[in-house]
Amino acid sequence: MIHIAVLGYGTVGSGVVEVINRNRDSINKKAGKEINIKYVLDLRDFPGDPVEKILTHDIEDILNDEEVRIVIEVMGGIEPAYTYVKRALLSGKSVVTSNKELVAKHGTELLKIARERDINFLFEASVGGGIPLIRPLNQSLTADEIYEITGILNGTTNYILTKMTEEGKSFDEVLKRAQEKGYAERDPRADVEGHDACRKIAILSSLAFGMEVNYEDIYTEGITKITEKDILYAEKIKHSIKLLATSKKIDHRVFARVSPVLISNDHPLAMVKGVFNAVLVKGNVVGDVMFYGKGAGKFPTASAVVADVVDAVKHLNRNIVFSWSTEKMDLMELKDVPVRYFVRIKYEDFENAKNEVEQVFGTKEIIVLENLKDEFAFISNEETEGILQEKIDILKKEKSIKGIENIIRVEY
Ligand code: HSE
């Protein structure tokens, strides 16, 4: 029998306990051993819940119990999760976590401790909830050199952008409704400003490129500046606006970015709507592979956690090798990364403004929305962001241009 402990009896923790109890026989069969939840740690009491019998408020009960071989950390946040996880690993217990903040910030160190002790630190649930991503990257796509990962890694923002598109509503209106329905957090900043997606792409990039990608080095822009007008332009040119988290190899260097991006409606990620997540992985042998599913929620996340527990049971005294090394990735600066810009400008004088755009950006093709009389948009040719920014600065100084309303990256 393998004894395990669950740290945190919130949404995910209670889901994990429920899944292990509900699918006990098949899980034990797949693990090849009987799994027993010996402790659940939480500050709170749960009167009447069967978990009461195994509930503890004291982490020392778990860390000092040699029978506990696997610790599941589903508390979230950095502290005390980091201290508990590190101590568990140092005392020879494998750890399974769903905590993306923890993995993004301390994954390199925690993986190293696990490697040195021939135990495991597993984190499938930290990115994409129930969608298998970490294991495929680490164990299935190993013949390939991955050269790009691009994903919709945040359900809240994808839901908001989908509703803005389908219902023609503003960001604020949709966010408010999403909060009322419980789809968006009361404090939605981590989601709408892109920080959640940033941590997730940092984790995937560290795995895919085999070095530590520091989430603080990743350029991150959220969706708060996307307006109904941007959406109308996107519709006119048969594109969708998505918050994309991407990391890509360009000539042996890697860049990573989280930002709203205009993608053609033919792009596979354009079809990902509502709270769903999807990740497109490009490898030099396999080609394109896409993963799709529920990126959050009690049971999708619990499913990934329990799958990791099964893996940890199957590899009790054997470390599952991760290519994520302690070496740090020096990311490319955004100014050196080639991209196209969609630019919306307000003009003083239509003909002159059009000529200026043609002179500075070399494009004649502009996009006009019938109901908007004092603005138009255009899509630039592909150039580095540094050059594009210089051109934007030149355009801003022209008399016929009243202002730049918005700039959104375009990917094909
Ligand atoms: N808040 C996240 C999202 C879920 O909206 O996708 C947890 O990672």
XYZ file of C-alpha atoms and ligand atoms in Angstrom:
420
model
C 0.000 0.000 0.000
C 1.266 3.474 -0.886
C 0.328 6.215 1.557
C -0.164 9.720 0.236
C -1.088 13.122 1.686
C -3.053 15.977 0.157
C -2.083 19.558 1.058
C -5.160 21.747 0.654
C -8.817 20.710 0.672
C -10.146 23.450 -1.588
C -11.699 22.982 -5.014
C -8.873 20.919 -6.505
C -7.975 19.076 -3.268
C -11.534 17.894 -2.692
C -11.699 16.919 -6.372
C -8.545 14.813 -5.981
C -9.944 12.996 -2.928
C -13.229 12.403 -4.739
C -11.545 11.062 -7.897
C -9.301 8.690 -5.920
C -12.326 7.371 -4.016
C -14.635 7.200 -7.033
C -12.194 5.420 -9.378
C -10.305 3.551 -6.668
C -10.203 0.120 -8.321
C -9.150 1.261 -11.770
C -6.597 3.734 -10.376
C -5.033 1.071 -8.139
C -4.941 -1.327 -11.077
C -3.174 1.225 -13.272
C -0.741 2.145 -10.505
C -0.062 -1.527 -9.728
C -0.396 -0.777 -6.007
C -3.118 0.253 -3.592
C -3.162 4.003 -2.952
C -4.299 5.236 0.451
C -4.900 8.875 1.383
C -3.460 8.970 4.890
C -3.717 12.718 5.532
C -5.434 15.814 4.222
C -3.912 19.083 5.422
C -6.045 22.204 5.710
C -6.359 25.095 8.156
C -10.116 24.665 8.204
C -12.355 22.006 9.771
C -14.925 20.164 7.684
C -17.601 18.952 10.112
C -19.628 16.066 8.684
C -17.242 15.474 5.768
C -15.665 11.993 5.801
C -12.306 13.750 5.291
C -12.475 14.705 8.998
C -11.036 11.319 9.958
C -7.792 11.998 8.070
C -7.678 15.776 8.471
C -4.668 17.439 10.068
C -3.776 21.088 10.634
C -0.107 20.293 11.186
C 2.276 19.778 8.255
C 4.759 18.065 10.618
C 2.366 15.076 10.891
C 2.913 14.514 7.181
C 6.582 15.439 6.823
C 7.594 13.294 9.821
C 5.598 10.249 8.738
C 7.936 7.945 6.833
C 5.003 5.948 5.512
C 3.910 8.907 3.356
C 5.677 8.468 0.023
C 3.810 11.013 -2.125
C 2.617 14.505 -1.227
C 0.023 16.290 -3.382
C 0.274 20.079 -3.172
C -2.962 21.755 -4.288
C -2.904 24.790 -2.011
C -1.827 27.308 -4.653
C 0.352 30.397 -4.157
C 4.033 30.487 -3.307
C 4.033 30.269 0.469
C 3.692 28.089 2.427
C 3.445 25.757 -0.597
C 7.120 26.219 -1.561
C 8.449 25.502 1.938
C 6.230 22.425 2.349
C 7.071 21.032 -1.099
C 10.800 21.582 -0.693
C 10.815 19.950 2.735
C 8.777 17.006 1.433
C 11.248 16.460 -1.417
C 14.254 16.855 0.881
C 12.787 14.175 3.153
C 12.516 11.793 0.181
C 8.822 12.113 -0.674
C 7.729 12.600 -4.273
C 5.528 15.634 -4.892
C 2.669 16.200 -7.329
C 1.412 19.757 -7.749
C -1.134 21.775 -9.721
C 0.487 25.053 -8.664
C 1.700 27.017 -11.706
C 3.116 29.902 -9.640
C 5.252 27.431 -7.703
C 6.435 25.542 -10.794
C 7.195 28.736 -12.764
C 9.130 30.296 -9.865
C 10.839 27.308 -8.251
C 10.474 24.453 -10.770
C 14.188 24.401 -11.626
C 15.250 23.955 -8.003
C 12.499 21.479 -7.101
C 13.209 19.315 -10.153
C 16.906 19.302 -9.214
C 16.170 18.133 -5.661
C 13.919 15.361 -7.004
C 16.594 14.308 -9.517
C 19.293 14.145 -6.833
C 17.131 11.972 -4.595
C 15.732 9.659 -7.267
C 12.205 10.734 -6.539
C 9.728 12.797 -8.562
C 8.360 16.302 -8.819
C 5.398 16.148 -11.217
C 3.205 19.035 -12.363
C 0.911 17.990 -15.233
C -2.020 19.951 -13.731
C -0.086 23.226 -13.532
C -0.657 24.010 -17.232
C -3.852 23.429 -19.166
C -5.764 21.726 -16.310
C -6.960 18.394 -17.629
C -5.206 18.600 -21.009
C -2.186 16.294 -21.154
C 0.671 18.651 -22.061
C 3.625 18.139 -19.728
C 3.787 14.371 -20.225
C 3.474 14.540 -24.039
C 6.212 17.186 -24.145
C 8.445 15.239 -21.792
C 7.763 11.681 -22.873
C 6.040 11.494 -26.263
C 7.560 14.228 -28.410
C 11.119 13.344 -27.413
C 12.261 12.448 -30.937
C 11.617 16.008 -32.000
C 13.290 19.305 -31.626
C 10.391 21.533 -30.685
C 10.643 24.876 -32.440
C 7.365 26.488 -31.449
C 4.683 26.304 -28.789
C 1.700 28.591 -29.175
C -1.364 28.313 -27.036
C -4.527 29.711 -25.631
C -3.589 29.033 -22.034
C -6.129 31.116 -20.172
C -9.821 30.241 -20.174
C -11.056 33.479 -18.608
C -9.612 35.713 -21.326
C -10.661 33.348 -24.103
C -14.195 33.407 -22.707
C -14.165 37.232 -22.583
C -12.827 37.600 -26.140
C -15.315 35.013 -27.423
C -18.252 36.839 -25.799
C -17.027 40.244 -27.032
C -16.969 38.788 -30.559
C -20.267 36.920 -30.400
C -22.276 39.577 -28.557
C -20.545 42.805 -29.656
C -20.097 43.853 -26.020
C -17.249 45.780 -24.405
C -14.474 44.213 -22.355
C -15.846 45.759 -19.131
C -19.408 44.545 -19.726
C -18.338 40.989 -20.500
C -15.893 40.863 -17.589
C -18.585 42.073 -15.191
C -21.009 39.401 -16.387
C -18.348 36.729 -16.221
C -17.600 37.717 -12.630
C -21.296 37.595 -11.710
C -21.532 34.074 -13.140
C -18.337 32.966 -11.383
C -16.411 32.418 -14.647
C -13.935 35.178 -13.792
C -12.213 35.830 -10.468
C -13.266 38.793 -8.336
C -9.694 40.003 -8.776
C -9.232 39.185 -12.470
C -5.838 40.889 -12.967
C -3.703 37.752 -13.200
C -5.942 36.507 -16.010
C -6.789 39.660 -17.987
C -3.298 41.122 -17.763
C -1.762 37.902 -19.069
C 0.264 36.875 -15.994
C -1.429 33.476 -15.673
C -0.696 32.623 -19.319
C 2.862 33.948 -18.874
C 3.626 31.476 -16.085
C 2.170 28.630 -18.122
C 4.189 29.376 -21.262
C 7.321 29.733 -19.084
C 6.747 26.182 -17.803
C 6.083 24.739 -21.270
C 9.100 26.560 -22.736
C 11.438 25.358 -19.978
C 10.380 21.822 -20.789
C 10.451 22.130 -24.557
C 13.767 23.974 -24.776
C 15.460 22.208 -21.857
C 16.526 25.337 -19.970
C 14.974 27.536 -17.317
C 12.806 30.184 -18.960
C 12.186 32.839 -16.338
C 8.591 34.039 -16.498
C 9.740 37.517 -15.488
C 11.713 37.779 -18.754
C 8.638 37.122 -20.909
C 6.991 40.128 -22.549
C 3.408 40.070 -21.279
C 0.433 42.102 -22.441
C -3.172 41.356 -21.529
C -6.516 41.979 -23.206
C -7.714 45.054 -21.297
C -7.083 47.390 -24.242
C -9.045 45.331 -26.769
C -12.181 47.203 -27.802
C -15.370 46.436 -29.711
C -13.893 48.364 -32.656
C -10.847 46.070 -32.779
C -13.208 43.114 -32.885
C -15.215 44.661 -35.741
C -12.053 45.176 -37.795
C -10.996 41.590 -37.064
C -14.373 40.326 -38.280
C -14.141 42.401 -41.438
C -10.847 40.737 -42.426
C -12.024 37.268 -41.261
C -9.668 37.141 -38.309
C -10.101 36.482 -34.574
C -8.363 38.162 -31.665
C -6.896 35.656 -29.207
C -4.627 36.001 -26.200
C -1.740 33.849 -27.391
C 1.145 32.657 -25.285
C 3.959 31.734 -27.568
C 7.587 30.705 -27.552
C 9.492 30.141 -30.720
C 12.998 29.312 -31.887
C 14.443 31.714 -34.442
C 17.952 30.859 -35.651
C 18.867 28.947 -32.469
C 17.503 31.673 -30.199
C 14.169 31.661 -28.395
C 11.643 34.390 -27.858
C 8.551 34.209 -25.692
C 5.587 36.510 -25.543
C 2.033 36.749 -24.217
C -0.184 39.202 -26.076
C -3.413 39.576 -27.996
C -2.871 38.433 -31.580
C -4.982 38.627 -34.728
C -5.107 35.195 -36.360
C -6.932 34.159 -39.496
C -10.193 32.319 -38.912
C -8.565 29.358 -40.699
C -5.902 29.080 -37.998
C -6.516 26.013 -35.776
C -6.464 28.166 -32.623
C -9.206 30.459 -33.998
C -11.713 27.650 -33.470
C -10.983 27.460 -29.746
C -13.871 29.268 -28.101
C -15.125 30.067 -24.610
C -13.254 28.707 -21.603
C -11.418 26.059 -23.620
C -7.621 26.007 -23.890
C -5.528 24.667 -26.742
C -1.835 24.363 -27.444
C -0.199 23.979 -30.821
C 3.241 22.363 -30.696
C 5.518 22.320 -33.726
C 8.313 19.773 -33.927
C 10.894 19.252 -36.655
C 9.940 15.585 -37.067
C 6.290 15.251 -36.096
C 5.093 18.538 -37.632
C 2.135 20.229 -35.962
C 0.355 18.651 -32.977
C -2.541 20.270 -31.187
C -3.901 19.652 -27.666
C -7.388 20.853 -26.743
C -9.603 20.676 -23.691
C -10.674 22.182 -20.393
C -7.824 24.200 -18.957
C -9.267 24.606 -15.480
C -11.946 23.392 -13.092
C -12.204 20.954 -10.223
C -12.356 17.641 -12.063
C -10.216 18.338 -15.153
C -7.436 19.526 -12.813
C -7.960 16.638 -10.371
C -7.750 14.214 -13.300
C -4.261 15.502 -14.173
C -3.148 15.452 -10.521
C -4.263 11.860 -9.975
C -2.616 10.757 -13.237
C 0.644 12.184 -11.855
C 0.105 10.292 -8.592
C -0.242 7.054 -10.583
C 3.000 7.898 -12.401
C 4.736 8.676 -9.106
C 3.605 5.296 -7.689
C 4.951 3.540 -10.785
C 8.303 5.331 -10.365
C 8.686 5.292 -6.598
C 12.456 5.059 -6.466
C 13.202 6.178 -9.966
C 13.382 9.730 -11.193
C 11.436 10.540 -14.365
C 13.977 12.580 -16.316
C 12.991 16.099 -17.355
C 15.136 17.950 -19.864
C 14.436 21.207 -17.931
C 17.969 21.946 -16.697
C 19.343 24.539 -14.284
C 20.850 26.484 -17.178
C 19.075 29.810 -17.768
C 17.618 30.728 -21.136
C 18.638 34.114 -22.454
C 15.499 35.121 -24.365
C 15.573 37.272 -27.488
C 14.565 40.854 -27.019
C 11.191 41.658 -28.523
C 12.657 44.432 -30.673
C 14.567 41.776 -32.643
C 11.541 39.565 -33.253
C 9.829 39.809 -36.650
C 6.061 40.264 -36.662
C 3.259 42.111 -38.447
C 1.298 44.924 -36.832
C -2.373 45.689 -37.257
C -2.564 49.447 -36.655
C -5.681 51.564 -36.190
C -5.218 55.260 -36.777
C -7.393 58.317 -36.340
C -6.896 60.779 -39.151
C -7.244 64.508 -39.790
C -7.336 64.065 -43.524
C -8.074 60.689 -45.138
C -6.049 60.980 -48.377
C -2.975 62.447 -46.702
C -3.100 59.894 -43.895
C -3.351 57.078 -46.444
C -0.334 58.452 -48.311
C 1.665 58.724 -45.097
C 0.920 55.103 -44.243
C 2.028 54.084 -47.714
C 5.240 56.108 -47.482
C 6.228 54.959 -43.995
C 4.994 51.362 -44.043
C 4.980 50.636 -47.767
C 1.415 49.393 -47.725
C -1.461 50.643 -49.835
C -4.051 48.330 -48.379
C -6.146 49.879 -45.689
C -9.177 48.536 -43.866
C -12.148 50.852 -43.520
C -15.236 50.231 -41.432
C -18.282 51.897 -42.946
C -19.595 53.381 -39.726
C -16.280 54.811 -38.538
C -15.690 58.099 -40.297
C -12.454 59.356 -38.789
C -10.271 56.244 -38.652
C -8.940 53.330 -40.647
C -6.574 50.430 -40.065
C -3.805 48.688 -41.968
C -1.578 45.653 -41.582
C 2.163 46.183 -41.894
C 4.639 43.974 -43.697
C 6.680 41.657 -41.497
C 9.606 43.429 -39.835
C 11.258 43.381 -36.448
C 9.313 45.076 -33.665
C 12.155 47.563 -33.263
C 11.749 48.768 -36.845
C 7.957 48.734 -36.627
C 8.070 50.881 -33.480
C 10.361 53.384 -35.216
C 7.882 53.605 -38.086
C 4.987 54.092 -35.664
C 6.898 56.988 -34.074
C 7.372 58.593 -37.501
C 3.677 58.162 -38.310
C 2.602 59.711 -35.021
C 4.414 62.936 -35.919
C 2.540 63.420 -39.207
C -0.025 66.231 -39.280
C -2.643 64.168 -41.060
C -2.568 61.560 -38.270
C -4.498 62.461 -35.118
C -3.376 59.413 -33.161
C -2.737 55.694 -33.002
C -5.822 54.016 -31.567
C -4.447 50.518 -31.086
C -1.749 48.135 -32.264
C -2.288 44.369 -32.305
C 0.217 41.769 -33.516
C -0.788 39.608 -36.464
C 0.377 36.031 -36.994
C -0.306 33.754 -39.910
N -7.590 31.322 -14.165
C -7.158 30.321 -15.090
C -7.905 30.471 -16.407
C -7.374 28.935 -14.601
O -8.796 31.317 -16.531
O -7.588 29.742 -17.335
C -6.326 28.440 -13.702
O -5.113 28.237 -14.350
